[in-house]
Tab-separated table of C-alpha atoms in Angstrom:
chain	number	residue	atom	x	y	z
P	1294	MET	CA	-7.629	-21.137	-13.899
P	1295	GLN	CA	-6.151	-24.756	-14.573
P	1296	ARG	CA	-3.696	-25.164	-11.642
P	1297	ASN	CA	-3.068	-27.860	-9.147
P	1298	ASN	CA	-2.747	-25.697	-5.973
P	1299	ALA	CA	-6.163	-24.738	-5.281
P	1300	MET	CA	-7.250	-24.219	-1.692
P	1301	ILE	CA	-10.622	-23.415	-2.556
P	1302	GLU	CA	-12.585	-25.256	-5.440
P	1303	MET	CA	-16.067	-25.016	-6.679
P	1304	GLN	CA	-17.216	-27.937	-8.843
P	1305	GLN	CA	-20.305	-27.545	-11.146
P	1306	VAL	CA	-22.032	-25.684	-8.253
P	1307	ARG	CA	-25.893	-25.164	-8.452
P	1308	ALA	CA	-27.560	-23.148	-5.651
P	1309	GLY	CA	-30.080	-20.499	-5.277
P	1310	TYR	CA	-33.098	-19.354	-3.142
P	1311	GLY	CA	-36.085	-21.594	-2.853
P	1312	LYS	CA	-37.101	-22.665	-6.209
P	1313	THR	CA	-35.098	-20.082	-7.859
P	1314	GLU	CA	-31.619	-21.057	-9.320
P	1315	ILE	CA	-29.060	-18.401	-9.221
P	1316	LEU	CA	-25.803	-20.267	-9.911
P	1317	HIS	CA	-26.125	-22.697	-12.917
P	1318	GLY	CA	-23.015	-25.077	-12.677
P	1319	VAL	CA	-20.226	-23.041	-11.472
P	1320	ASP	CA	-16.554	-23.896	-11.445
P	1321	PHE	CA	-14.200	-21.488	-9.451
P	1322	ARG	CA	-10.804	-21.857	-8.068
P	1323	ALA	CA	-8.933	-19.584	-5.514
P	1324	GLU	CA	-5.346	-20.632	-5.359
P	1325	ARG	CA	-3.425	-20.862	-2.020
P	1326	GLY	CA	-1.815	-17.355	-1.201
P	1327	GLU	CA	-3.298	-15.454	-3.850
P	1328	ILE	CA	-5.812	-12.874	-4.194
P	1329	THR	CA	-8.805	-14.115	-6.430
P	1330	THR	CA	-11.601	-11.336	-7.272
P	1331	ILE	CA	-15.074	-12.127	-8.387
P	1332	ILE	CA	-16.460	-9.221	-10.489
P	1333	GLY	CA	-19.649	-8.998	-12.289
P	1334	THR	CA	-22.620	-6.628	-12.885
P	1335	ASN	CA	-25.405	-6.174	-10.241
P	1336	GLY	CA	-27.566	-9.202	-9.756
P	1337	SER	CA	-24.796	-11.476	-11.587
P	1338	GLY	CA	-24.798	-13.798	-8.711
P	1339	LYS	CA	-21.562	-12.824	-7.319
P	1340	SER	CA	-22.654	-12.637	-3.464
P	1341	THR	CA	-24.763	-15.873	-4.031
P	1342	LEU	CA	-21.512	-17.502	-5.300
P	1343	LEU	CA	-19.651	-16.351	-1.961
P	1344	ARG	CA	-22.428	-17.659	0.147
P	1345	ALA	CA	-22.475	-20.836	-1.488
P	1346	LEU	CA	-18.666	-21.143	-1.111
P	1347	LEU	CA	-18.811	-20.442	2.456
P	1348	GLY	CA	-21.794	-23.028	3.201
P	1349	PHE	CA	-24.330	-20.367	4.042
P	1350	LEU	CA	-26.353	-21.500	1.064
P	1351	PRO	CA	-27.345	-25.134	0.447
P	1352	ILE	CA	-26.213	-26.179	-3.011
P	1353	SER	CA	-28.546	-28.420	-5.112
P	1354	ALA	CA	-25.653	-30.024	-7.317
P	1355	GLY	CA	-21.738	-30.002	-7.281
P	1356	ASP	CA	-19.590	-29.619	-4.526
P	1357	VAL	CA	-17.187	-27.159	-2.688
P	1358	LYS	CA	-13.901	-28.043	-1.358
P	1359	ILE	CA	-11.287	-26.420	0.748
P	1360	ASP	CA	-8.037	-28.255	0.713
P	1361	GLY	CA	-9.433	-30.978	-0.884
P	1362	ILE	CA	-12.203	-31.660	1.734
P	1363	SER	CA	-15.806	-31.173	0.619
P	1364	ILE	CA	-17.708	-28.712	3.177
P	1365	LYS	CA	-20.439	-31.451	3.171
P	1366	ASN	CA	-18.018	-33.098	5.339
P	1367	MET	CA	-16.963	-30.338	7.587
P	1368	SER	CA	-18.772	-28.849	10.743
P	1369	ARG	CA	-19.730	-25.270	10.882
P	1370	ALA	CA	-16.698	-24.810	13.285
P	1371	GLU	CA	-14.252	-26.733	11.259
P	1372	LEU	CA	-15.474	-24.340	8.078
P	1373	ALA	CA	-15.002	-21.109	10.105
P	1374	ARG	CA	-11.515	-22.198	10.986
P	1375	SER	CA	-10.895	-22.863	7.415
P	1376	ILE	CA	-12.077	-19.677	5.986
P	1377	ALA	CA	-12.974	-16.355	7.624
P	1378	TYR	CA	-15.808	-14.286	6.321
P	1379	LEU	CA	-16.211	-10.235	6.202
P	1380	PRO	CA	-19.778	-9.633	4.792
P	1381	GLN	CA	-21.165	-6.541	3.164
P	1382	GLY	CA	-23.025	-3.875	5.201
P	1383	LYS	CA	-22.260	-4.993	8.661
P	1384	ASN	CA	-24.242	-3.528	11.414
P	1385	VAL	CA	-22.217	-1.586	13.798
P	1386	PRO	CA	-22.637	-3.740	17.167
P	1387	ASP	CA	-22.791	-1.939	20.515
P	1388	ILE	CA	-19.379	-3.611	21.623
P	1389	SER	CA	-15.771	-2.622	22.021
P	1390	ALA	CA	-13.419	-3.074	19.424
P	1391	GLY	CA	-11.127	-5.748	21.482
P	1392	ARG	CA	-14.678	-7.814	22.142
P	1393	MET	CA	-15.248	-7.717	18.384
P	1394	VAL	CA	-11.960	-9.083	17.732
P	1395	LEU	CA	-12.421	-12.048	20.273
P	1396	HIS	CA	-15.326	-12.964	18.242
P	1397	GLY	CA	-12.716	-14.632	15.803
P	1398	ARG	CA	-12.117	-17.221	18.370
P	1399	PHE	CA	-15.686	-18.521	18.537
P	1400	PRO	CA	-14.845	-21.248	16.103
P	1401	TYR	CA	-12.473	-22.868	18.816
P	1402	LEU	CA	-14.862	-22.440	21.977
P	1403	SER	CA	-17.217	-24.894	23.149
P	1404	TYR	CA	-20.720	-23.876	24.970
P	1405	PRO	CA	-20.760	-21.732	27.125
P	1406	ARG	CA	-18.057	-19.654	25.530
P	1407	ARG	CA	-15.212	-18.615	27.889
P	1408	TYR	CA	-11.984	-17.163	26.571
P	1409	THR	CA	-8.844	-18.341	27.737
P	1410	GLU	CA	-5.537	-16.575	27.953
P	1411	PRO	CA	-4.375	-17.795	24.503
P	1412	ASP	CA	-7.633	-16.552	22.824
P	1413	PHE	CA	-6.855	-13.023	24.470
P	1414	ARG	CA	-3.274	-13.118	23.217
P	1415	ILE	CA	-4.281	-14.227	19.767
P	1416	ALA	CA	-6.822	-11.150	19.646
P	1417	ARG	CA	-4.015	-8.865	21.079
P	1418	GLU	CA	-1.634	-9.852	18.369
P	1419	ALA	CA	-4.303	-9.574	15.503
P	1420	MET	CA	-5.171	-6.128	16.617
P	1421	GLU	CA	-1.440	-5.210	16.722
P	1422	GLN	CA	-0.955	-6.679	13.227
P	1423	MET	CA	-3.626	-4.471	11.952
P	1424	GLY	CA	-2.192	-1.452	13.728
P	1425	ILE	CA	-5.150	-0.871	15.949
P	1426	GLY	CA	-3.644	-2.241	19.370
P	1427	ASN	CA	-4.641	1.098	21.126
P	1428	LEU	CA	-8.270	0.705	20.009
P	1429	ALA	CA	-9.286	-2.302	22.212
P	1430	GLU	CA	-11.514	-0.364	24.602
P	1431	ARG	CA	-13.028	2.011	21.860
P	1432	GLN	CA	-16.814	1.212	21.242
P	1433	MET	CA	-17.139	0.215	17.505
P	1434	ALA	CA	-19.585	3.111	16.872
P	1435	GLN	CA	-16.984	5.688	17.714
P	1436	LEU	CA	-14.776	4.507	14.961
P	1437	SER	CA	-14.485	5.421	11.324
P	1438	GLY	CA	-15.415	3.074	8.530
P	1439	GLY	CA	-11.986	2.343	7.670
P	1440	MET	CA	-11.076	1.776	11.342
P	1441	ARG	CA	-13.784	-0.693	11.529
P	1442	GLN	CA	-12.917	-2.438	8.610
P	1443	LYS	CA	-9.573	-3.049	10.370
P	1444	VAL	CA	-11.366	-4.392	13.355
P	1445	TYR	CA	-13.026	-7.000	11.403
P	1446	LEU	CA	-9.948	-7.865	9.596
P	1447	ALA	CA	-8.325	-8.343	13.069
P	1448	MET	CA	-11.356	-10.527	13.910
P	1449	ALA	CA	-10.793	-12.452	10.776
P	1450	LEU	CA	-6.913	-13.191	11.611
P	1451	ALA	CA	-7.952	-13.916	15.270
P	1452	SER	CA	-9.549	-16.859	13.858
P	1453	GLN	CA	-6.248	-18.154	12.379
P	1454	ALA	CA	-8.146	-19.136	9.122
P	1455	PRO	CA	-5.919	-19.791	6.207
P	1456	ALA	CA	-8.336	-17.943	3.945
P	1457	ILE	CA	-10.462	-14.799	4.212
P	1458	ALA	CA	-13.471	-14.003	1.831
P	1459	MET	CA	-14.821	-10.501	1.721
P	1460	ASP	CA	-17.956	-9.151	0.172
P	1461	GLU	CA	-17.444	-5.640	-1.139
P	1462	PRO	CA	-15.023	-4.607	1.582
P	1463	THR	CA	-14.725	-1.144	0.143
P	1464	THR	CA	-18.346	-0.362	0.414
P	1465	TYR	CA	-18.747	3.017	2.555
P	1466	LEU	CA	-15.061	3.565	2.574
P	1467	ASP	CA	-13.517	6.905	1.141
P	1468	ILE	CA	-10.863	6.707	-1.395
P	1469	GLY	CA	-8.058	7.168	1.045
P	1470	GLN	CA	-9.502	4.077	2.992
P	1471	GLN	CA	-9.920	2.004	-0.022
P	1472	VAL	CA	-6.305	2.400	-0.756
P	1473	LYS	CA	-5.246	1.408	2.695
P	1474	LEU	CA	-7.445	-1.546	2.751
P	1475	ALA	CA	-6.109	-2.595	-0.734
P	1476	GLY	CA	-2.619	-2.460	0.768
P	1477	ILE	CA	-3.754	-4.653	3.697
P	1478	VAL	CA	-5.184	-7.303	1.593
P	1479	ARG	CA	-1.872	-7.261	-0.496
P	1480	ARG	CA	0.074	-7.671	2.649
P	1481	LEU	CA	-2.093	-10.433	3.995
P	1482	SER	CA	-1.771	-12.513	0.834
P	1483	GLY	CA	2.177	-11.925	0.853
P	1484	GLU	CA	1.901	-13.336	4.410
P	1485	GLY	CA	0.230	-16.710	2.759
P	1486	LYS	CA	-3.337	-15.930	3.137
P	1487	THR	CA	-5.642	-17.033	0.554
P	1488	ILE	CA	-7.965	-14.112	-0.374
P	1489	VAL	CA	-11.445	-14.267	-2.130
P	1490	LEU	CA	-12.967	-10.823	-2.873
P	1491	VAL	CA	-16.183	-9.765	-4.287
P	1492	LEU	CA	-15.662	-6.111	-5.810
P	1493	HIS	CA	-17.614	-3.777	-7.941
P	1494	ASP	CA	-14.447	-1.617	-8.413
P	1495	ILE	CA	-12.928	-3.141	-11.620
P	1496	LEU	CA	-9.914	-0.692	-11.284
P	1497	LEU	CA	-9.110	-1.903	-7.986
P	1498	ALA	CA	-9.663	-5.538	-8.842
P	1499	LEU	CA	-6.893	-5.128	-11.784
P	1500	LYS	CA	-4.619	-3.476	-9.401
P	1501	ILE	CA	-4.569	-5.939	-6.521
P	1502	SER	CA	-5.742	-9.212	-7.738
P	1503	HIS	CA	-3.686	-12.305	-8.881
P	1504	ARG	CA	-6.578	-13.605	-10.707
P	1505	ILE	CA	-10.135	-12.492	-11.568
P	1506	ALA	CA	-13.291	-14.426	-12.344
P	1507	ALA	CA	-16.085	-12.837	-13.987
P	1508	VAL	CA	-19.768	-13.796	-13.226
P	1509	ALA	CA	-22.722	-13.319	-15.608
P	1510	GLU	CA	-26.178	-14.637	-15.042
P	1511	GLY	CA	-25.121	-17.091	-12.448
P	1512	GLU	CA	-22.157	-18.642	-14.482
P	1513	ILE	CA	-18.366	-18.044	-14.316
P	1514	VAL	CA	-18.031	-16.650	-18.082
P	1515	TRP	CA	-14.236	-15.732	-17.876
P	1516	GLY	CA	-11.424	-16.175	-15.763
P	1517	GLY	CA	-7.667	-15.068	-15.825
P	1518	THR	CA	-4.963	-12.715	-14.920
P	1519	PRO	CA	-5.380	-8.908	-14.625
P	1520	GLU	CA	-3.029	-8.870	-17.836
P	1521	GLU	CA	-5.301	-11.306	-19.750
P	1522	MET	CA	-8.686	-9.347	-18.636
P	1523	LEU	CA	-7.109	-6.224	-20.024
P	1524	ALA	CA	-5.926	-7.853	-23.228
P	1525	GLN	CA	-9.142	-9.673	-23.924
P	1526	LYS	CA	-11.111	-6.413	-23.141
P	1527	VAL	CA	-13.340	-8.269	-20.649
P	1528	ALA	CA	-14.672	-5.005	-18.898
P	1529	GLU	CA	-15.541	-3.740	-22.275
P	1530	ARG	CA	-17.767	-6.884	-22.759
P	1531	LEU	CA	-19.125	-6.980	-19.427
P	1532	TYR	CA	-19.924	-3.423	-18.651
P	1533	GLY	CA	-19.575	-1.574	-22.012
P	1534	VAL	CA	-16.646	0.504	-20.534
P	1535	ALA	CA	-12.963	0.388	-22.136
P	1536	VAL	CA	-9.955	0.103	-19.413
P	1537	GLY	CA	-6.212	1.137	-20.158
P	1538	ALA	CA	-2.949	0.633	-18.202
P	1539	ALA	CA	0.104	2.598	-17.908
P	1540	ARG	CA	3.260	1.289	-16.464
P	1541	THR	CA	4.603	3.801	-13.639
P	1542	GLU	CA	7.440	3.685	-11.311
P	1543	THR	CA	4.884	2.336	-8.706
P	1544	GLY	CA	3.627	-0.367	-10.895
P	1545	MET	CA	0.950	-0.625	-13.486
P	1546	GLN	CA	-1.916	1.878	-13.137
P	1547	TYR	CA	-5.374	1.376	-14.710
P	1548	TYR	CA	-8.041	3.999	-15.817
P	1549	TYR	CA	-11.430	4.059	-17.655
P	1550	GLU	CA	-10.932	5.204	-21.417
P	1551	ILE	CA	-13.409	8.104	-21.912
P	1552	ARG	CA	-14.525	8.025	-25.386
P	1553	ASP	CA	-16.826	10.339	-27.405
């Protein structure tokens, strides 16, 4: 991953919880306008890496930089304006979809929070971009998992952050909703957003990512393109499963190879 256009960069980051260190000198890069996916087995440190990247978890050594600026020198609002976050396993709030999207404007508001007309306009435009402009008055609890994810993505867009980080965004989505979400993520990347994903779905990671980073025992043990991951049999080394690929009219399709 040695390129010179990284929007997000972690340099020898060490972090953990209390006295337990989870990340051991992590180097990680996410290039501008690309989808970079973090993979790894359960407990490998994927979500911890994302939390450290977002400044949610104090780092004991190393640095995280966004656009060349250390997050140590950024306020919480400045960081939120730089990178939006979609956490895993979000509780369903008792709020309308429109008000949820407006939360994306929080980094621009001083206390007490009072929305202005530009805030409402930006939120409406974000919902239209996600194709959910008609859901503004619907309660979040009334929406399907796929529709709620679109609301959260609209909230991220309303923040106008150039980067979006998502932790297991396909969790609890059925296969149809997963495919739609993957299409949205690719479109956002095409529009210039820098996307960082944590995924457990290896086939989806291969399908939509520009670059992939593999985490094991709190370290980045491999990084490269989907083509390189396939050629170097990274999935087989990490998970003990072989992955194959076939070129079709709609692009490369990936599959698990079942062996006797």
